Coordinates of C-alpha atoms and ligand atoms in Angstrom, one line a residue:
X1 CA 98.0 145.3 155.1
X2 CA 99.2 141.4 156.7
X3 CA 99.4 137.9 154.9
X4 CA 100.0 134.4 155.2
X5 CA 102.3 132.6 152.8
X6 CA 101.8 129.2 153.3
X7 CA 104.2 126.5 151.4
X8 CA 102.1 123.3 150.6
X9 CA 102.5 119.9 150.8
X10 CA 103.6 119.1 154.7
X11 CA 101.8 116.7 157.5
X12 CA 100.6 118.2 160.5
X13 CA 102.1 116.5 163.8
X14 CA 102.0 117.5 166.9
X15 CA 99.5 119.3 169.3
X16 CA 97.2 122.1 169.2
X17 CA 95.8 123.9 172.2
X18 CA 92.7 125.2 171.8
X19 CA 91.8 128.5 172.3
X20 CA 88.5 129.4 174.3
X21 CA 85.4 129.5 172.1
X22 CA 84.8 133.5 170.9
X23 CA 81.1 133.2 170.5
X24 CA 80.8 132.1 174.3
X25 CA 83.6 135.4 175.4
X26 CA 81.6 138.2 173.7
X27 CA 78.5 137.7 174.8
X28 CA 80.2 137.0 178.5
X29 CA 81.8 140.2 178.6
X30 CA 78.4 141.8 177.8
X31 CA 77.0 140.1 180.7
X32 CA 79.1 141.8 182.5
X33 CA 76.6 145.2 181.8
X34 CA 73.9 143.2 184.0
X35 CA 75.7 143.6 187.7
X36 CA 77.3 146.8 189.5
X37 CA 79.4 144.3 190.7
X38 CA 82.8 142.7 189.2
X39 CA 82.1 139.5 186.5
X40 CA 85.8 137.6 186.0
X41 CA 86.2 135.6 183.3
X42 CA 89.0 133.4 182.4
X43 CA 90.2 131.3 179.6
X44 CA 89.3 134.7 177.6
X45 CA 91.5 134.1 174.1
X46 CA 93.0 136.9 172.3
X47 CA 91.7 137.6 169.7
X48 CA 90.8 141.2 167.7
X49 CA 87.2 141.1 168.4
X50 CA 87.8 140.8 171.9
X51 CA 89.9 143.7 171.7
X52 CA 86.8 145.5 170.1
X53 CA 84.5 144.8 172.3
X54 CA 86.6 146.1 175.7
X55 CA 86.7 148.7 173.6
X56 CA 83.1 149.2 173.0
X57 CA 82.4 148.5 176.9
X58 CA 84.6 150.7 178.0
X59 CA 82.8 153.4 176.0
X60 CA 80.0 152.7 178.0
X61 CA 82.1 152.9 181.2
X62 CA 82.5 149.2 182.5
X63 CA 86.4 149.6 183.6
X64 CA 88.1 146.3 182.2
X65 CA 91.6 144.8 183.8
X66 CA 93.4 142.0 181.7
X67 CA 95.6 139.9 183.6
X68 CA 97.6 137.1 181.4
X69 CA 99.4 134.3 182.3
X70 CA 100.4 133.4 186.0
X71 CA 103.3 130.9 187.1
X72 CA 103.0 127.1 186.5
X73 CA 100.2 127.7 183.2
X74 CA 99.9 126.5 180.4
X75 CA 101.6 128.8 178.0
X76 CA 98.5 128.9 176.1
X77 CA 96.4 129.7 178.7
X78 CA 93.6 132.4 177.9
X79 CA 94.0 135.4 179.2
X80 CA 91.3 136.3 182.1
X81 CA 89.2 140.1 182.6
X82 CA 87.7 141.5 185.1
X83 CA 84.6 143.6 183.7
X84 CA 83.3 145.8 186.6
X85 CA 79.9 147.9 184.9
X86 CA 79.8 149.3 188.6
X87 CA 79.2 153.2 186.9
X88 CA 77.1 152.7 183.7
X89 CA 77.9 156.1 181.7
X90 CA 76.3 156.0 178.2
X91 CA 74.1 153.6 177.5
X92 CA 74.9 154.6 173.6
X93 CA 77.0 152.2 171.9
X94 CA 77.7 154.4 168.1
X95 CA 78.1 153.6 164.5
X96 CA 81.7 154.1 164.5
X97 CA 82.1 151.6 167.3
X98 CA 79.0 148.7 166.0
X99 CA 79.7 149.3 162.5
X100 CA 82.9 147.6 162.7
X101 CA 81.3 144.5 164.8
X102 CA 77.7 142.7 164.4
X103 CA 78.0 141.0 168.1
X104 CA 78.3 144.6 169.8
X105 CA 74.5 145.3 168.6
X106 CA 73.8 142.9 171.6
X107 CA 74.6 144.6 174.5
X108 CA 71.1 146.3 173.9
X109 CA 69.6 143.8 175.8
X110 CA 71.5 144.4 179.3
X111 CA 71.8 147.7 178.9
X112 CA 67.8 148.6 178.8
X113 CA 67.4 145.4 181.0
X114 CA 69.4 147.6 184.1
X115 CA 69.4 151.3 182.6
X116 CA 66.0 151.0 181.4
X117 CA 67.3 152.8 178.3
X118 CA 69.7 151.8 174.9
X119 CA 70.4 153.6 172.0
X120 CA 72.7 151.3 169.5
X121 CA 73.6 151.6 166.4
X122 CA 72.1 149.4 163.8
X123 CA 75.0 146.6 163.3
X124 CA 77.9 145.8 160.3
X125 CA 79.5 143.0 160.6
X126 CA 80.7 140.0 158.1
X127 CA 79.1 140.5 154.3
X128 CA 77.8 137.4 154.8
X129 CA 73.9 138.2 153.7
X130 CA 71.6 140.6 154.9
X131 CA 71.5 140.1 158.8
X132 CA 68.9 141.7 160.7
X133 CA 67.9 142.6 163.9
X134 CA 64.5 142.1 164.5
X135 CA 63.8 138.7 166.7
X136 CA 66.1 141.0 168.5
X137 CA 63.9 143.4 168.9
X138 CA 60.6 141.9 168.7
X139 CA 62.4 140.1 172.4
X140 CA 62.7 143.2 173.9
X141 CA 58.7 144.3 172.8
X142 CA 57.6 141.1 174.6
X143 CA 60.0 141.9 177.4
X144 CA 58.1 145.1 177.7
X145 CA 60.7 147.7 176.1
X146 CA 59.3 150.4 173.8
X147 CA 61.0 150.1 170.3
X148 CA 62.0 153.0 168.2
X149 CA 63.8 153.1 165.2
X150 CA 65.5 156.5 164.3
X151 CA 68.1 157.6 162.2
X152 CA 70.4 154.3 161.8
X153 CA 69.3 153.6 165.8
X154 CA 67.4 151.7 168.0
X155 CA 66.3 153.6 170.6
X156 CA 65.3 151.1 173.5
X157 CA 63.4 152.3 176.2
X158 CA 61.8 150.4 179.4
X159 CA 61.9 152.8 182.4
X160 CA 60.2 150.9 184.6
X161 CA 61.6 147.7 184.5
X162 CA 61.3 144.3 181.7
X163 CA 58.5 141.8 182.8
X164 CA 59.1 138.4 181.9
X165 CA 56.6 136.9 179.1
X166 CA 56.3 134.5 176.6
X167 CA 59.0 134.8 173.8
X168 CA 58.7 132.5 170.8
X169 CA 61.5 132.8 167.5
X170 CA 59.8 132.1 164.1
X171 CA 63.5 131.2 163.4
X172 CA 66.3 130.0 165.4
X173 CA 68.6 132.3 165.9
X174 CA 71.4 132.9 168.3
X175 CA 72.4 136.0 169.3
X176 CA 68.4 136.9 169.7
X177 CA 68.9 133.9 172.0
X178 CA 71.3 135.7 173.6
X179 CA 69.6 139.3 173.7
X180 CA 66.7 137.4 175.5
X181 CA 68.2 135.8 178.1
X182 CA 70.5 138.3 179.2
X183 CA 67.4 140.3 179.3
X184 CA 64.7 137.9 181.5
X185 CA 67.8 137.8 184.3
X186 CA 67.0 141.3 185.0
X187 CA 63.0 141.1 184.4
X188 CA 60.8 141.0 186.8
X189 CA 58.8 137.6 186.8
X190 CA 59.6 134.3 184.5
X191 CA 60.1 134.4 181.3
X192 CA 59.7 131.3 178.2
X193 CA 61.9 131.6 176.1
X194 CA 60.5 129.0 172.7
X195 CA 62.6 127.9 169.7
X196 CA 65.7 128.9 171.8
X197 CA 69.5 128.5 170.0
X198 CA 70.7 125.1 171.3
X199 CA 74.8 126.3 170.8
X200 CA 76.5 125.4 173.6
X201 CA 77.8 128.6 173.6
X202 CA 74.4 129.9 174.6
X203 CA 74.4 127.3 177.9
X204 CA 77.9 128.8 178.7
X205 CA 76.3 132.4 179.3
X206 CA 73.4 131.2 181.0
X207 CA 75.7 129.0 183.4
X208 CA 77.0 132.3 183.8
X209 CA 74.0 134.0 184.3
X210 CA 72.8 131.5 186.8
X211 CA 76.4 132.3 189.2
X212 CA 75.3 135.6 189.0
X213 CA 71.9 134.9 190.2
X214 CA 69.4 134.5 187.6
X215 CA 67.7 131.0 187.4
X216 CA 67.4 129.2 184.2
X217 CA 66.1 125.9 183.3
X218 CA 66.4 124.0 179.9
X219 CA 69.9 126.4 178.2
X220 CA 70.7 124.1 175.5
X221 CA 67.7 123.0 174.8
X222 CA 64.7 124.7 172.2
X223 CA 62.8 125.8 176.2
X224 CA 64.2 127.5 178.1
X225 CA 62.3 129.1 181.2
X226 CA 63.9 132.0 183.0
X227 CA 63.1 133.8 186.3
X228 CA 64.5 137.1 186.1
X229 CA 66.4 138.6 189.3
X230 CA 66.3 142.2 190.7
X231 CA 69.5 142.4 191.2
X232 CA 72.4 140.5 189.1
X233 CA 76.0 139.9 190.9
X234 CA 79.3 139.6 190.7
X235 CA 81.0 135.9 189.0
X236 CA 83.4 134.4 187.6
X237 CA 83.3 132.3 184.8
X238 CA 85.3 130.1 182.0
X239 CA 85.1 130.6 178.4
X240 CA 84.4 126.6 177.1
X241 CA 86.6 126.0 174.3
X242 CA 86.4 126.6 171.2
X243 CA 84.4 124.5 168.3
X244 CA 85.1 126.3 165.3
X245 CA 88.0 126.3 166.1
X246 CA 88.6 122.8 166.5
X247 CA 86.6 121.9 163.7
X248 CA 88.9 123.9 161.6
X249 CA 92.0 122.2 163.1
X250 CA 90.2 119.2 162.8
X251 CA 89.6 120.0 158.9
X252 CA 93.5 121.2 158.3
X253 CA 94.7 117.7 159.1
X254 CA 92.2 115.8 157.1
X255 CA 93.5 118.2 154.4
X256 CA 97.4 117.9 154.8
X257 CA 97.5 114.5 156.7
X258 CA 99.0 113.8 159.7
X259 CA 98.6 113.0 163.5
X260 CA 97.3 116.1 165.8
X261 CA 96.3 116.4 169.1
X262 CA 93.3 119.0 169.9
X263 CA 94.1 119.6 173.6
X264 CA 91.4 120.9 175.4
X265 CA 89.2 120.0 172.7
X266 CA 86.0 118.6 173.9
X267 CA 84.0 116.1 171.1
X268 CA 80.4 116.5 172.5
X269 CA 80.2 120.6 171.2
X270 CA 81.0 119.3 167.4
X271 CA 79.9 115.6 167.2
X272 CA 78.6 116.4 163.8
X273 CA 81.2 117.3 162.2
X274 CA 83.3 114.9 163.4
X275 CA 80.8 112.3 162.1
X276 CA 81.8 114.3 158.6
X277 CA 85.2 114.0 159.0
X278 CA 84.9 110.6 160.2
X279 CA 83.0 109.9 156.6
X280 CA 85.3 111.8 154.5
X281 CA 87.9 109.0 155.9
X282 CA 90.1 111.0 158.9
X283 CA 90.2 108.8 161.9
X284 CA 88.9 110.7 165.2
X285 CA 89.8 109.3 168.7
X286 CA 89.2 111.0 171.9
X287 CA 92.3 111.0 174.4
X288 CA 92.3 112.5 178.4
X289 CA 93.5 115.4 176.1
X290 CA 90.9 116.4 174.1
X291 CA 90.5 115.2 170.4
X292 CA 93.3 113.5 168.3
X293 CA 92.9 113.5 164.5
X294 CA 94.8 111.1 161.8
X295 CA 95.3 110.8 158.4
X296 CA 96.9 109.1 156.2
X297 CA 98.0 109.2 152.6
X298 CA 94.9 107.4 151.3
X299 CA 92.2 109.3 149.5
X300 CA 89.2 111.6 150.5
X301 CA 85.8 110.4 150.2
X302 CA 83.3 113.0 148.6
X303 CA 80.0 114.3 151.4
X304 CA 77.1 115.7 151.1
X305 CA 75.8 117.9 154.4
X306 CA 74.1 120.5 154.8
X307 CA 74.4 123.1 157.5
X308 CA 72.1 123.5 160.7
X309 CA 71.5 125.9 163.8
X310 CA 73.3 122.6 166.9
X311 CA 73.8 120.1 167.0
X312 CA 74.1 119.3 163.0
X313 CA 76.7 121.1 160.9
X314 CA 77.5 124.2 161.8
X315 CA 77.5 126.8 159.1
X316 CA 81.1 128.0 160.8
X317 CA 82.5 125.1 159.3
X318 CA 80.9 125.1 156.1
X319 CA 83.4 127.6 154.2
X320 CA 86.5 125.0 156.1
X321 CA 85.0 121.6 154.6
X322 CA 84.3 123.1 151.4
X323 CA 88.1 123.4 151.2
X324 CA 88.4 119.9 152.5
X325 CA 86.0 118.4 149.5
X326 CA 87.9 120.1 147.0
X327 CA 90.5 117.3 146.7
X328 CA 88.1 114.2 147.3
X329 CA 87.7 111.5 145.6
X330 CA 84.5 112.4 144.1
X331 CA 81.6 115.1 144.1
X332 CA 80.5 116.2 147.2
X333 CA 77.2 118.6 148.0
X334 CA 77.4 121.7 150.5
X335 CA 73.9 123.5 151.2
X336 CA 74.2 126.9 153.1
X337 CA 70.9 126.9 154.8
X338 CA 71.8 129.6 157.7
X339 CA 72.7 132.3 155.7
X340 CA 72.7 133.1 152.2
X341 CA 75.8 134.7 150.3
X342 CA 78.4 132.6 152.5
X343 CA 79.9 131.9 149.6
X344 CA 82.2 133.9 149.3
X345 CA 85.3 131.7 149.5
X346 CA 84.3 129.8 146.2
X347 CA 86.0 132.3 143.9
X348 CA 89.3 132.2 145.8
X349 CA 89.4 128.5 145.8
X350 CA 88.8 128.0 141.9
X351 CA 91.9 130.5 141.6
X352 CA 94.0 127.7 143.7
X353 CA 92.3 124.9 140.8
X354 CA 89.2 123.7 142.9
X355 CA 85.9 122.9 140.5
X356 CA 82.8 124.2 142.4
X357 CA 79.4 125.3 141.1
X358 CA 77.0 127.0 142.7
X359 CA 73.4 126.8 142.5
X360 CA 71.5 129.2 144.8
X361 CA 71.9 127.5 148.1
X362 CA 73.7 124.2 147.2
X363 CA 77.6 124.6 146.5
X364 CA 78.3 120.9 144.7
X365 CA 82.6 120.2 144.5
X366 CA 83.9 118.2 142.4
X367 CA 86.9 117.0 143.4
X368 CA 90.2 117.2 141.8
X369 CA 93.7 116.1 141.8
X370 CA 96.0 118.7 143.1
X371 CA 95.2 122.4 144.0
X372 CA 98.3 124.8 143.3
X373 CA 98.9 128.1 144.9
X374 CA 98.2 131.6 144.0
X375 CA 97.7 134.7 145.5
X376 CA 93.9 134.7 146.9
X377 CA 92.0 137.0 149.3
X378 CA 90.2 136.8 152.5
X379 CA 86.6 137.9 152.5
X380 CA 85.2 137.1 155.9
X381 CA 86.6 135.4 158.9
X382 CA 85.6 131.4 158.1
X383 CA 86.7 132.3 154.0
X384 CA 89.8 133.3 155.4
X385 CA 90.6 130.1 157.1
X386 CA 89.4 128.1 154.5
X387 CA 92.0 129.4 152.1
X388 CA 94.9 128.4 154.4
X389 CA 93.3 124.9 154.6
X390 CA 93.0 124.8 150.7
X391 CA 97.1 126.1 150.9
X392 CA 98.0 123.3 153.6
X393 CA 97.7 121.2 150.3
X394 CA 98.4 123.0 147.5
X395 CA 101.5 122.9 145.3
X396 CA 103.4 125.7 145.4
X397 CA 103.2 128.7 147.6
X398 CA 99.5 130.1 148.8
X399 CA 99.6 134.1 150.1
X400 CA 96.5 134.3 151.8
X401 CA 96.0 138.4 151.9
X402 CA 93.5 140.8 153.7
X403 CA 94.3 138.4 157.4
X404 CA 92.7 140.8 159.1
X405 CA 89.7 138.8 159.5
X406 CA 91.4 135.8 160.8
X407 CA 92.7 137.6 163.4
X408 CA 89.0 138.7 164.5
X409 CA 88.4 134.9 165.1
X410 CA 91.5 132.8 165.4
X411 CA 94.4 132.9 168.0
X412 CA 97.6 132.4 166.5
X413 CA 96.4 130.6 164.0
X414 CA 100.1 130.3 162.1
X415 CA 102.1 130.0 164.9
X416 CA 99.7 126.8 165.6
X417 CA 99.8 125.1 162.4
X418 CA 103.7 126.0 162.5
X419 CA 104.1 123.9 165.5
X420 CA 102.5 121.2 163.8
X421 CA 104.9 121.3 160.8
X422 CA 103.4 123.5 158.5
X423 CA 105.1 125.7 156.0
X424 CA 103.4 128.6 157.4
X425 CA 104.1 132.2 158.0
X426 CA 103.1 136.3 158.5
X427 CA 104.6 138.4 156.2
X428 CA 104.1 141.7 158.1
X429 CA 102.5 144.9 155.5
Ligands
UD1_501 C1 76.0 133.6 165.8 C2 77.3 133.5 165.3 C3 78.1 133.1 164.2 C4 77.4 131.6 163.5 C5 75.7 132.1 163.7 C6 74.9 131.0 163.4 C7 78.5 135.3 167.2 C8 79.7 135.7 167.6 N1 78.2 134.5 166.1 O1 75.8 134.2 164.6 O2 79.3 133.1 164.3 O3 77.2 132.0 161.9 O4 75.4 132.3 165.1 O5 75.0 129.9 164.3 O6 78.1 134.2 167.7 N2 67.8 137.2 161.8 C9 66.8 137.2 161.9 N3 66.6 138.2 162.1 C10 67.3 138.6 163.5 C11 68.7 137.8 163.8 C12 69.2 136.5 163.3 O7 66.5 137.6 160.2 O8 66.7 139.6 164.4 C13 68.9 135.4 160.8 C14 70.0 135.2 160.1 O9 69.9 136.2 159.0 C15 70.5 134.2 160.2 C16 69.7 133.0 160.5 O10 68.6 134.2 161.9 O11 69.9 133.3 159.1 C17 70.6 133.0 162.5 O12 71.5 134.3 162.5 P1 71.7 134.0 164.3 O13 72.2 132.6 165.1 O14 71.0 135.2 165.1 O15 73.5 134.7 163.9 P2 74.0 135.4 164.6 O16 73.5 135.4 166.3 O17 74.8 136.8 164.1

């Protein structure tokens, strides 16, 4: 298994190209199931999760062509995927595929909407607390699907098609909003989704569904109205930039010091995180190219923050921010409100010398003068990158084991950081 070696103490200087958002690319790829015509997606990041989903969609009969760079393209441009679900040959998503990636459960909405049936294994995915699918199933029931659970599989049936309805989520869920949006786009009549997730990736998927022929109002707000279409057509759509990758590198610069432009990043996608970084002492500017993050040798101020659905501080940046706060001058507090048990990075950060106290959903971080490199273990996607960030500001060598988690969600992480002067390399095997 690959490892990543980081030698701490070097500032970051230069430019990092931000990739397309994983959390938009995955549901966009799944949306291809809704149409007999080809969906072309540009700016798709090269990630293990994207490759895995290609495999899963291929199993349903989706024909996928991948093309890379064109002459004149920026060397870091994402890939273009052409997905054609003309012939869906199988409406079952088996356990051995779905268990590897939670988001693949989301095929259930498009499959039942278009084919009238779907049999999808209950998901696995990151080990960050219980992540049920009840909201997804309630949404599909509201649209008229019959749902049964048998031997670890969800069976959804709607032989006469789905019908528009009112769906009110008891709690904000990104995935369940995707399911409701995609299914409603092929349902008969109007669907009203209340307490919808406002995440930019939801709005991006809605924009693509509109190009495919659905009429959607209010995407990106808590109340979304969808007029379903009888058939959806093909379309071409570019994936929006990854705000979590952007925030991660912004935190890395705040940690290591330096001056980096995050090229292609859009500040409005992560304003709350940028505000927190400013409070902590980073300088944030917006340029033609993207976002510029600077920090000179001065110390970091402690912060208090709660994770929240968009536009709040994202849970997907919680581990990275905690790594940063280990070096603040004073005591910080981070409350995780979205996922229980999303603190697996704490004991690994402690191996580097961090002082963190956990009490339920609250982490209290007492800043320390120095961190010291050590071998650490990646446990999930965002936790692993927090260890790399901590390594950038630790004395000596930090070896991060089990980096396959990182490859699920960060494209060429070590190359992007090394280009800016970090001493970081992948050690194969
Ligand atoms: C998505 C993101 C993930 C991010 C999370 C929260 C993708 C591929 N993943 O995950 O990176 O951390 O949003 O921003 O986009 N819940 C239920 N029942 C359900 C569904 C969710 O109780 O049926 C709960 C979850 O346990 C959690 C909360 O709702 O406590 C939010 O989860 P949700 O927004 O659904 O997360 P995902 O869509 O899985």
